[in-house]
PDB file of C-alpha atoms in Angstrom:
ATOM      1  CA  MET W 445      -7.157   2.078   9.659  1.00 21.00           C
ATOM      2  CA  ILE W 446      -6.752  -0.672   7.111  1.00 26.00           C
ATOM      3  CA  ALA W 447      -4.385   0.353   4.351  1.00 27.00           C
ATOM      4  CA  ILE W 448      -5.776  -0.640   0.972  1.00 30.00           C
ATOM      5  CA  ARG W 449      -3.730  -0.190  -2.173  1.00 34.00           C
ATOM      6  CA  GLN W 450      -5.764   1.878  -4.568  1.00 28.00           C
ATOM      7  CA  LYS W 451      -5.604  -0.486  -7.527  1.00 32.00           C
ATOM      8  CA  SER W 452      -7.241  -3.611  -8.807  1.00 33.00           C
ATOM      9  CA  LEU W 453      -5.552  -6.264 -10.918  1.00 34.00           C
ATOM     10  CA  LEU W 454      -8.127  -7.734 -13.261  1.00 32.00           C
ATOM     11  CA  THR W 455      -7.156 -10.820 -15.226  1.00 34.00           C
ATOM     12  CA  ARG W 456      -9.679 -12.188 -17.671  1.00 35.00           C
ATOM     13  CA  SER W 457      -9.552 -15.486 -19.544  1.00 36.00           C
ATOM     14  CA  SER W 458     -10.260 -15.224 -23.249  1.00 34.00           C
ATOM     15  CA  SER W 459     -12.375 -18.345 -22.961  1.00 35.00           C
ATOM     16  CA  ASN W 460     -15.273 -16.526 -24.599  1.00 34.00           C
ATOM     17  CA  ARG W 461     -15.205 -18.986 -27.464  1.00 32.00           C
ATOM     18  CA  PHE W 462     -16.967 -21.531 -25.261  1.00 34.00           C
ATOM     19  CA  LEU W 463     -18.306 -19.330 -22.465  1.00 38.00           C
ATOM     20  CA  PRO W 464     -19.247 -16.061 -24.192  1.00 32.00           C
ATOM     21  CA  VAL W 465     -20.769 -14.465 -21.111  1.00 34.00           C
ATOM     22  CA  CYS W 466     -18.009 -15.388 -18.663  1.00 43.00           C
ATOM     23  CA  ALA W 467     -14.799 -13.499 -17.979  1.00 56.00           C
ATOM     24  CA  LEU W 468     -12.618 -14.201 -14.963  1.00 65.00           C
ATOM     25  CA  ALA W 469     -11.324 -11.150 -13.156  1.00 62.00           C
ATOM     26  CA  THR W 470      -9.463 -10.448  -9.933  1.00 62.00           C
ATOM     27  CA  LEU W 471     -10.037  -7.737  -7.353  1.00 57.00           C
ATOM     28  CA  LEU W 472      -6.804  -7.046  -5.464  1.00 54.00           C
ATOM     29  CA  ILE W 473      -6.632  -5.567  -1.980  1.00 54.00           C
ATOM     30  CA  SER W 474      -3.472  -5.239   0.135  1.00 45.00           C
ATOM     31  CA  LEU W 475      -4.182  -5.073   3.842  1.00 45.00           C
ATOM     32  CA  THR W 476      -2.248  -4.350   7.000  1.00 41.00           C
ATOM     33  CA  THR W 477      -3.686  -5.129  10.406  1.00 38.00           C
ATOM     34  CA  GLY W 478      -5.900  -2.547  12.001  1.00 38.00           C
ATOM     35  CA  THR W 479      -9.509  -1.527  12.456  1.00 38.00           C
ATOM     36  CA  CYS W 480     -12.154  -0.663   9.917  1.00 42.00           C
ATOM     37  CA  THR W 481     -15.369   1.274   9.867  1.00 42.00           C
ATOM     38  CA  GLY W 482     -18.819  -0.302   9.704  1.00 47.00           C
ATOM     39  CA  GLN W 483     -21.356  -0.047   6.927  1.00 49.00           C
ATOM     40  CA  SER W 484     -23.124   3.198   6.199  1.00 49.00           C
ATOM     41  CA  PRO W 485     -26.613   3.730   7.639  1.00 49.00           C
ATOM     42  CA  GLY W 486     -29.255   2.394   5.287  1.00 49.00           C
ATOM     43  CA  GLU W 487     -26.752   0.306   3.325  1.00 55.00           C
ATOM     44  CA  MET W 488     -27.973  -3.180   2.396  1.00 56.00           C
ATOM     45  CA  TYR W 489     -26.419  -5.870   4.597  1.00 56.00           C
ATOM     46  CA  HIS W 490     -24.160  -8.387   2.860  1.00 63.00           C
ATOM     47  CA  PRO W 491     -23.693 -11.544   4.993  1.00 67.00           C
ATOM     48  CA  LEU W 492     -20.259 -12.489   3.620  1.00 72.00           C
ATOM     49  CA  ASN W 493     -17.021 -10.530   3.616  1.00 67.00           C
ATOM     50  CA  HIS W 494     -13.338 -11.197   3.002  1.00 70.00           C
ATOM     51  CA  ARG W 495     -12.454 -10.522   6.664  1.00 73.00           C
ATOM     52  CA  MET W 496     -14.175 -13.713   7.850  1.00 76.00           C
ATOM     53  CA  PRO W 497     -11.820 -16.471   9.080  1.00 78.00           C
ATOM     54  CA  PRO W 498     -10.508 -18.495   6.120  1.00 82.00           C
ATOM     55  CA  GLY W 499     -13.043 -21.140   5.125  1.00 78.00           C
ATOM     56  CA  MET W 500     -16.087 -19.583   6.784  1.00 81.00           C
ATOM     57  CA  ALA W 501     -17.558 -17.902   3.694  1.00 84.00           C
ATOM     58  CA  ALA W 502     -17.020 -21.003   1.547  1.00 84.00           C
ATOM     59  CA  GLY W 503     -18.511 -23.220   4.254  1.00 82.00           C
ATOM     60  CA  MET W 504     -21.611 -21.043   4.531  1.00 85.00           C
ATOM     61  CA  LEU W 505     -22.128 -21.099   0.764  1.00 85.00           C
ATOM     62  CA  ASN W 506     -21.610 -24.864   0.703  1.00 80.00           C
ATOM     63  CA  SER W 507     -24.244 -25.376   3.403  1.00 84.00           C
ATOM     64  CA  VAL W 508     -26.753 -23.335   1.381  1.00 87.00           C
ATOM     65  CA  ARG W 509     -25.941 -24.541  -2.133  1.00 89.00           C
ATOM     66  CA  GLY W 510     -24.884 -28.106  -1.345  1.00 89.00           C
ATOM     67  CA  TYR W 511     -21.942 -28.431  -3.738  1.00 89.00           C
ATOM     68  CA  ASN W 512     -21.388 -31.887  -5.211  1.00 91.00           C
ATOM     69  CA  PRO W 513     -18.251 -33.209  -3.423  1.00 90.00           C
ATOM     70  CA  SER W 514     -17.407 -35.368  -6.439  1.00 92.00           C
ATOM     71  CA  TYR W 515     -16.945 -32.288  -8.653  1.00 92.00           C
ATOM     72  CA  LEU W 516     -13.420 -30.889  -8.508  1.00 94.00           C
ATOM     73  CA  GLN W 517     -12.726 -27.448  -9.948  1.00 95.00           C
ATOM     74  CA  PRO W 518      -9.388 -27.102 -11.786  1.00 95.00           C
ATOM     75  CA  VAL W 519      -7.161 -24.301 -10.482  1.00 95.00           C
ATOM     76  CA  ARG W 520      -3.967 -23.042 -12.119  1.00 94.00           C
ATOM     77  CA  VAL W 521      -1.264 -21.395  -9.976  1.00 95.00           C
ATOM     78  CA  GLU W 522       1.463 -19.298 -11.576  1.00 94.00           C
ATOM     79  CA  LEU W 523       4.541 -17.823  -9.885  1.00 95.00           C
ATOM     80  CA  PRO W 524       6.726 -14.966 -11.214  1.00 94.00           C
ATOM     81  CA  THR W 525       9.219 -17.290 -12.947  1.00 94.00           C
ATOM     82  CA  ASP W 526       9.814 -20.643 -11.256  1.00 96.00           C
ATOM     83  CA  GLY W 527       9.088 -22.461  -8.003  1.00 96.00           C
ATOM     84  CA  ILE W 528       7.267 -25.351  -6.343  1.00 96.00           C
ATOM     85  CA  VAL W 529       3.576 -25.222  -5.396  1.00 97.00           C
ATOM     86  CA  SER W 530       2.526 -27.646  -2.625  1.00 96.00           C
ATOM     87  CA  VAL W 531      -1.183 -28.192  -1.879  1.00 96.00           C
ATOM     88  CA  TYR W 532      -2.453 -29.005   1.636  1.00 94.00           C
ATOM     89  CA  SER W 533      -5.904 -30.095   2.794  1.00 92.00           C
ATOM     90  CA  ALA W 534      -6.329 -30.527   6.571  1.00 88.00           C
ATOM     91  CA  SER W 535      -3.016 -32.376   6.877  1.00 88.00           C
ATOM     92  CA  THR W 536       0.571 -31.388   7.588  1.00 87.00           C
ATOM     93  CA  ALA W 537       1.595 -33.596   4.645  1.00 90.00           C
ATOM     94  CA  PRO W 538       0.937 -32.073   1.215  1.00 92.00           C
ATOM     95  CA  SER W 539      -1.601 -33.711  -1.069  1.00 93.00           C
ATOM     96  CA  GLY W 540       0.817 -33.049  -3.910  1.00 94.00           C
ATOM     97  CA  ASN W 541       3.572 -30.847  -5.289  1.00 96.00           C
ATOM     98  CA  ALA W 542       4.005 -29.368  -8.757  1.00 95.00           C
ATOM     99  CA  ARG W 543       6.334 -26.903 -10.411  1.00 95.00           C
ATOM    100  CA  THR W 544       4.771 -23.690 -11.679  1.00 92.00           C
ATOM    101  CA  PRO W 545       2.594 -23.327 -13.688  1.00 92.00           C
ATOM    102  CA  ALA W 546       0.863 -25.856 -11.419  1.00 94.00           C
ATOM    103  CA  GLN W 547      -2.628 -27.135 -12.158  1.00 95.00           C
ATOM    104  CA  PHE W 548      -4.729 -29.218  -9.768  1.00 96.00           C
ATOM    105  CA  SER W 549      -8.413 -29.682  -8.909  1.00 96.00           C
ATOM    106  CA  ILE W 550     -10.192 -28.937  -5.606  1.00 95.00           C
ATOM    107  CA  ASN W 551     -13.695 -28.801  -4.076  1.00 94.00           C
ATOM    108  CA  ALA W 552     -15.861 -25.696  -3.912  1.00 94.00           C
ATOM    109  CA  GLY W 553     -16.912 -24.933  -0.341  1.00 92.00           C
ATOM    110  CA  HIS W 554     -13.445 -25.511   1.144  1.00 93.00           C
ATOM    111  CA  VAL W 555     -10.236 -23.637   1.880  1.00 93.00           C
ATOM    112  CA  TYR W 556      -6.795 -25.005   1.002  1.00 94.00           C
ATOM    113  CA  ARG W 557      -3.298 -24.046   2.085  1.00 93.00           C
ATOM    114  CA  LEU W 558      -0.471 -23.700  -0.426  1.00 95.00           C
ATOM    115  CA  ARG W 559       3.265 -23.569   0.131  1.00 94.00           C
ATOM    116  CA  LEU W 560       5.308 -21.622  -2.406  1.00 96.00           C
ATOM    117  CA  SER W 561       8.981 -22.575  -2.270  1.00 95.00           C
ATOM    118  CA  GLU W 562      12.202 -22.644  -4.315  1.00 96.00           C
ATOM    119  CA  LEU W 563      11.489 -19.139  -5.577  1.00 96.00           C
ATOM    120  CA  PRO W 564      14.516 -17.839  -7.550  1.00 96.00           C
ATOM    121  CA  GLU W 565      13.696 -14.209  -6.712  1.00 95.00           C
ATOM    122  CA  LEU W 566      13.387 -14.936  -2.960  1.00 95.00           C
ATOM    123  CA  PRO W 567      16.051 -17.517  -2.014  1.00 95.00           C
ATOM    124  CA  GLY W 568      15.153 -19.535   1.080  1.00 92.00           C
ATOM    125  CA  ALA W 569      11.704 -17.977   1.432  1.00 93.00           C
ATOM    126  CA  GLU W 570       8.546 -20.042   1.850  1.00 93.00           C
ATOM    127  CA  ILE W 571       5.135 -18.407   1.561  1.00 94.00           C
ATOM    128  CA  TYR W 572       1.855 -19.997   2.679  1.00 93.00           C
ATOM    129  CA  PRO W 573      -1.173 -18.482   0.892  1.00 94.00           C
ATOM    130  CA  THR W 574      -4.692 -19.911   0.984  1.00 93.00           C
ATOM    131  CA  ILE W 575      -7.282 -20.499  -1.725  1.00 95.00           C
ATOM    132  CA  GLU W 576     -10.876 -20.413  -0.504  1.00 94.00           C
ATOM    133  CA  LEU W 577     -13.086 -21.755  -3.304  1.00 95.00           C
ATOM    134  CA  LEU W 578     -16.505 -20.119  -3.027  1.00 94.00           C
ATOM    135  CA  ASP W 579     -18.004 -21.522  -6.227  1.00 92.00           C
ATOM    136  CA  HIS W 580     -17.036 -23.375  -9.390  1.00 91.00           C
ATOM    137  CA  LEU W 581     -17.259 -22.749 -13.117  1.00 90.00           C
ATOM    138  CA  HIS W 582     -19.659 -24.454 -15.527  1.00 89.00           C
ATOM    139  CA  PRO W 583     -17.647 -25.312 -18.655  1.00 87.00           C
ATOM    140  CA  PRO W 584     -18.813 -27.705 -21.389  1.00 88.00           C
ATOM    141  CA  ALA W 585     -18.833 -31.331 -20.206  1.00 86.00           C
ATOM    142  CA  GLY W 586     -15.441 -32.963 -20.533  1.00 85.00           C
ATOM    143  CA  MET W 587     -13.630 -29.639 -20.895  1.00 87.00           C
ATOM    144  CA  GLU W 588     -13.252 -28.755 -17.220  1.00 87.00           C
ATOM    145  CA  HIS W 589      -9.435 -28.753 -17.383  1.00 89.00           C
ATOM    146  CA  ASN W 590      -9.513 -26.308 -20.288  1.00 88.00           C
ATOM    147  CA  PHE W 591     -10.943 -23.637 -17.992  1.00 88.00           C
ATOM    148  CA  PRO W 592      -9.029 -23.571 -14.679  1.00 92.00           C
ATOM    149  CA  VAL W 593      -9.464 -20.731 -12.215  1.00 92.00           C
ATOM    150  CA  PRO W 594      -6.280 -18.643 -12.703  1.00 91.00           C
ATOM    151  CA  VAL W 595      -4.357 -17.723  -9.541  1.00 92.00           C
ATOM    152  CA  VAL W 596      -1.363 -15.549 -10.471  1.00 91.00           C
ATOM    153  CA  PHE W 597       1.120 -14.509  -7.764  1.00 92.00           C
ATOM    154  CA  SER W 598       3.252 -11.525  -8.766  1.00 91.00           C
ATOM    155  CA  LEU W 599       6.656 -10.783  -7.260  1.00 93.00           C
ATOM    156  CA  ASP W 600       5.123  -7.686  -5.684  1.00 90.00           C
ATOM    157  CA  ASP W 601       2.478  -9.860  -3.979  1.00 89.00           C
ATOM    158  CA  LEU W 602       5.136 -12.136  -2.512  1.00 93.00           C
ATOM    159  CA  GLN W 603       7.361  -9.290  -1.327  1.00 93.00           C
ATOM    160  CA  VAL W 604       4.422  -7.519   0.329  1.00 89.00           C
ATOM    161  CA  ALA W 605       3.465 -10.765   2.099  1.00 90.00           C
ATOM    162  CA  LEU W 606       7.039 -11.268   3.331  1.00 91.00           C
ATOM    163  CA  SER W 607       6.995  -7.734   4.747  1.00 90.00           C
ATOM    164  CA  GLY W 608       4.216  -8.814   7.121  1.00 87.00           C
ATOM    165  CA  LYS W 609       1.188  -7.515   5.249  1.00 86.00           C
ATOM    166  CA  LEU W 610      -1.769  -9.491   3.949  1.00 83.00           C
ATOM    167  CA  VAL W 611      -2.675  -9.423   0.261  1.00 83.00           C
ATOM    168  CA  THR W 612      -6.253 -10.481  -0.493  1.00 84.00           C
ATOM    169  CA  ARG W 613      -7.551 -11.253  -3.984  1.00 84.00           C
ATOM    170  CA  ILE W 614     -11.173 -11.887  -4.918  1.00 85.00           C
ATOM    171  CA  ILE W 615     -11.516 -13.829  -8.177  1.00 86.00           C
ATOM    172  CA  TYR W 616     -14.904 -13.444  -9.820  1.00 83.00           C
ATOM    173  CA  LEU W 617     -16.768 -13.975 -13.079  1.00 80.00           C
ATOM    174  CA  GLU W 618     -17.508 -10.609 -14.621  1.00 74.00           C
ATOM    175  CA  GLN W 619     -20.998  -9.639 -15.689  1.00 67.00           C
ATOM    176  CA  PRO W 620     -21.042  -9.290 -19.495  1.00 66.00           C
ATOM    177  CA  SER W 621     -22.353  -5.730 -19.257  1.00 63.00           C
ATOM    178  CA  MET W 622     -19.462  -4.746 -16.953  1.00 58.00           C
ATOM    179  CA  ALA W 623     -16.608  -6.743 -18.501  1.00 58.00           C
ATOM    180  CA  GLN W 624     -13.599  -4.662 -19.483  1.00 55.00           C
ATOM    181  CA  LEU W 625     -12.872  -4.713 -23.212  1.00 50.00           C
ATOM    182  CA  LEU W 626      -9.124  -4.335 -22.791  1.00 43.00           C
ATOM    183  CA  ASP W 627      -6.124  -6.653 -22.936  1.00 40.00           C
ATOM    184  CA  PRO W 628      -7.625 -10.042 -21.934  1.00 43.00           C
ATOM    185  CA  LEU W 629      -4.399 -11.124 -20.229  1.00 42.00           C
ATOM    186  CA  ARG W 630      -2.725  -9.582 -17.176  1.00 42.00           C
ATOM    187  CA  ARG W 631      -4.626  -6.323 -17.501  1.00 43.00           C
ATOM    188  CA  GLU W 632      -4.362  -3.753 -14.736  1.00 46.00           C
ATOM    189  CA  ILE W 633      -7.249  -1.350 -14.257  1.00 47.00           C
ATOM    190  CA  PRO W 634      -6.948   1.502 -11.715  1.00 38.00           C
ATOM    191  CA  GLN W 635      -9.778   1.272  -9.230  1.00 51.00           C
ATOM    192  CA  THR W 636     -10.498   3.184  -6.043  1.00 44.00           C
ATOM    193  CA  VAL W 637     -11.261   0.989  -3.050  1.00 55.00           C
ATOM    194  CA  SER W 638     -12.403   2.475   0.244  1.00 60.00           C
ATOM    195  CA  PRO W 639     -10.857   1.062   3.443  1.00 54.00           C
ATOM    196  CA  ALA W 640     -14.404   0.342   4.654  1.00 68.00           C
ATOM    197  CA  ASP W 641     -15.405  -1.631   1.561  1.00 78.00           C
ATOM    198  CA  ASN W 642     -16.550  -5.237   1.753  1.00 80.00           C
ATOM    199  CA  ALA W 643     -14.477  -6.766  -1.055  1.00 76.00           C
ATOM    200  CA  LEU W 644     -16.838  -9.729  -1.467  1.00 79.00           C
ATOM    201  CA  LYS W 645     -19.791  -7.381  -1.791  1.00 81.00           C
ATOM    202  CA  GLU W 646     -17.925  -5.402  -4.458  1.00 78.00           C
ATOM    203  CA  ALA W 647     -17.010  -8.592  -6.336  1.00 77.00           C
ATOM    204  CA  ASP W 648     -20.652  -9.695  -6.111  1.00 77.00           C
ATOM    205  CA  ARG W 649     -21.692  -6.372  -7.634  1.00 79.00           C
ATOM    206  CA  LEU W 650     -19.244  -6.851 -10.510  1.00 76.00           C
ATOM    207  CA  GLY W 651     -20.061 -10.509 -11.117  1.00 80.00           C
ATOM    208  CA  ARG W 652     -20.024 -13.880  -9.338  1.00 84.00           C
ATOM    209  CA  PRO W 653     -17.316 -14.436  -6.681  1.00 89.00           C
ATOM    210  CA  ILE W 654     -15.374 -17.658  -7.302  1.00 92.00           C
ATOM    211  CA  ALA W 655     -12.453 -17.613  -4.861  1.00 92.00           C
ATOM    212  CA  ILE W 656     -10.677 -15.672  -2.131  1.00 90.00           C
ATOM    213  CA  VAL W 657      -6.880 -15.840  -2.293  1.00 91.00           C
ATOM    214  CA  ARG W 658      -5.005 -14.645   0.797  1.00 90.00           C
ATOM    215  CA  ILE W 659      -1.239 -14.187   0.638  1.00 89.00           C
ATOM    216  CA  GLY W 660       0.597 -13.667   3.914  1.00 81.00           C
ATOM    217  CA  GLY W 661      -0.395 -14.505   7.447  1.00 64.00           C
ATOM    218  CA  ARG W 662       1.470 -16.706   9.860  1.00 63.00           C
ATOM    219  CA  THR W 663       3.628 -19.782   9.304  1.00 72.00           C
ATOM    220  CA  PRO W 664       2.552 -23.256  10.544  1.00 69.00           C
ATOM    221  CA  ALA W 665       2.855 -23.846  14.286  1.00 64.00           C
ATOM    222  CA  GLY W 666       2.868 -27.659  14.362  1.00 60.00           C
ATOM    223  CA  PRO W 667       0.817 -30.831  13.828  1.00 59.00           C
ATOM    224  CA  ASP W 668      -1.922 -29.709  16.231  1.00 57.00           C
ATOM    225  CA  ASP W 669      -2.572 -26.807  13.870  1.00 60.00           C
ATOM    226  CA  ALA W 670      -3.653 -28.995  10.941  1.00 58.00           C
ATOM    227  CA  GLN W 671      -7.411 -28.350  10.828  1.00 57.00           C
ATOM    228  CA  PHE W 672      -7.127 -24.589  11.345  1.00 61.00           C
ATOM    229  CA  TYR W 673      -4.026 -23.897   9.298  1.00 79.00           C
ATOM    230  CA  TYR W 674      -3.937 -26.503   6.535  1.00 82.00           C
ATOM    231  CA  GLY W 675      -7.521 -26.283   5.308  1.00 84.00           C
ATOM    232  CA  THR W 676     -10.922 -27.870   5.802  1.00 84.00           C
ATOM    233  CA  GLY W 677     -10.398 -31.285   4.240  1.00 87.00           C
ATOM    234  CA  GLY W 678     -11.730 -30.874   0.720  1.00 91.00           C
ATOM    235  CA  GLY W 679     -10.673 -33.202  -2.068  1.00 90.00           C
ATOM    236  CA  VAL W 680      -7.512 -32.667  -4.112  1.00 94.00           C
ATOM    237  CA  ASP W 681      -6.565 -34.182  -7.466  1.00 94.00           C
ATOM    238  CA  MET W 682      -3.121 -33.351  -8.851  1.00 94.00           C
ATOM    239  CA  THR W 683      -3.785 -35.158 -12.145  1.00 89.00           C
ATOM    240  CA  VAL W 684      -3.760 -32.948 -15.235  1.00 81.00           C
ATOM    241  CA  PRO W 685      -4.888 -34.618 -18.469  1.00 78.00           C
ATOM    242  CA  GLU W 686      -3.349 -33.622 -21.780  1.00 71.00           C
ATOM    243  CA  ILE W 687      -5.219 -30.603 -23.118  1.00 62.00           C
ATOM    244  CA  ARG W 688      -5.414 -30.092 -26.870  1.00 57.00           C
ATOM    245  CA  ASN W 689      -6.819 -27.084 -28.718  1.00 53.00           C
ATOM    246  CA  PRO W 690      -8.250 -25.455 -25.592  1.00 51.00           C
ATOM    247  CA  GLY W 691      -9.651 -22.489 -27.535  1.00 48.00           C
ATOM    248  CA  PHE W 692      -8.139 -19.828 -25.302  1.00 47.00           C
ATOM    249  CA  VAL W 693      -4.790 -18.124 -24.770  1.00 45.00           C
ATOM    250  CA  ARG W 694      -2.785 -19.341 -21.788  1.00 50.00           C
ATOM    251  CA  LEU W 695      -1.028 -16.981 -19.429  1.00 52.00           C
ATOM    252  CA  SER W 696       2.087 -19.158 -19.701  1.00 56.00           C
ATOM    253  CA  SER W 697       3.265 -22.533 -20.936  1.00 55.00           C
ATOM    254  CA  ASP W 698       1.425 -25.798 -20.287  1.00 63.00           C
ATOM    255  CA  ALA W 699       0.857 -26.859 -16.691  1.00 64.00           C
ATOM    256  CA  ARG W 700       3.506 -29.224 -15.401  1.00 64.00           C
ATOM    257  CA  PRO W 701       2.726 -32.649 -13.933  1.00 62.00           C
ATOM    258  CA  ALA W 702       2.745 -33.197 -10.200  1.00 68.00           C
ATOM    259  CA  LEU W 703       6.089 -34.032  -8.627  1.00 69.00           C
ATOM    260  CA  ALA W 704       6.641 -37.372  -6.943  1.00 60.00           C
ATOM    261  CA  SER W 705       6.247 -37.195  -3.163  1.00 58.00           C
ATOM    262  CA  ASN W 706       9.300 -37.835  -1.042  1.00 52.00           C
TER     263      ASN W 706
END
């Protein structure tokens, strides 16, 4: 059976000042390898699920919706305290590196590989999560960088991944009628998740799925592994403009600029 931790970490941006009906939340599932049961008889079929190979769900949505490749969605990655975030897109060479909190922009409809390194809590460890961007946000024009998709890696996430398990997060926009009126930052809401659940279907019920974040999995095998391991070749922009008076509370200090490539 798949072991699923019976909790959900829901983190919501207090960006309601500009987007009153939108609240970002995260559905957390920790998985070990194994088998799972099928859907119940009579249950409505949902074509996408988090167990698809990385990039497949985003690619299917891209083929249906036809995302504009010139639009890059800002993403903000935070580590427990410090560390370097490297972003890969279908190449063994990173598109850029930045110290946490790292902000960069990527295409919806693609999957990207990250490398998390120089972690003070885990000396010598390198962790390679993926971000599969299923959709993008719709902020006011010119304010895209004020509303990045938050991807927060906890120390528990990283330790579970290093133990050989896979941690899967589904980031979604909450429906206004279902949004939790609790602490808007780093809130943790107990939630029962069945081992047979389709996490994407559950996120779709709660709102609009934006991204799948997978922490764990295997390490890179070599240059021939680029297309499968390092992503599907979407665009990456490590530039972060100066943001003034964003109108929402940040999870941490301002995003740091990209580091110069060696």
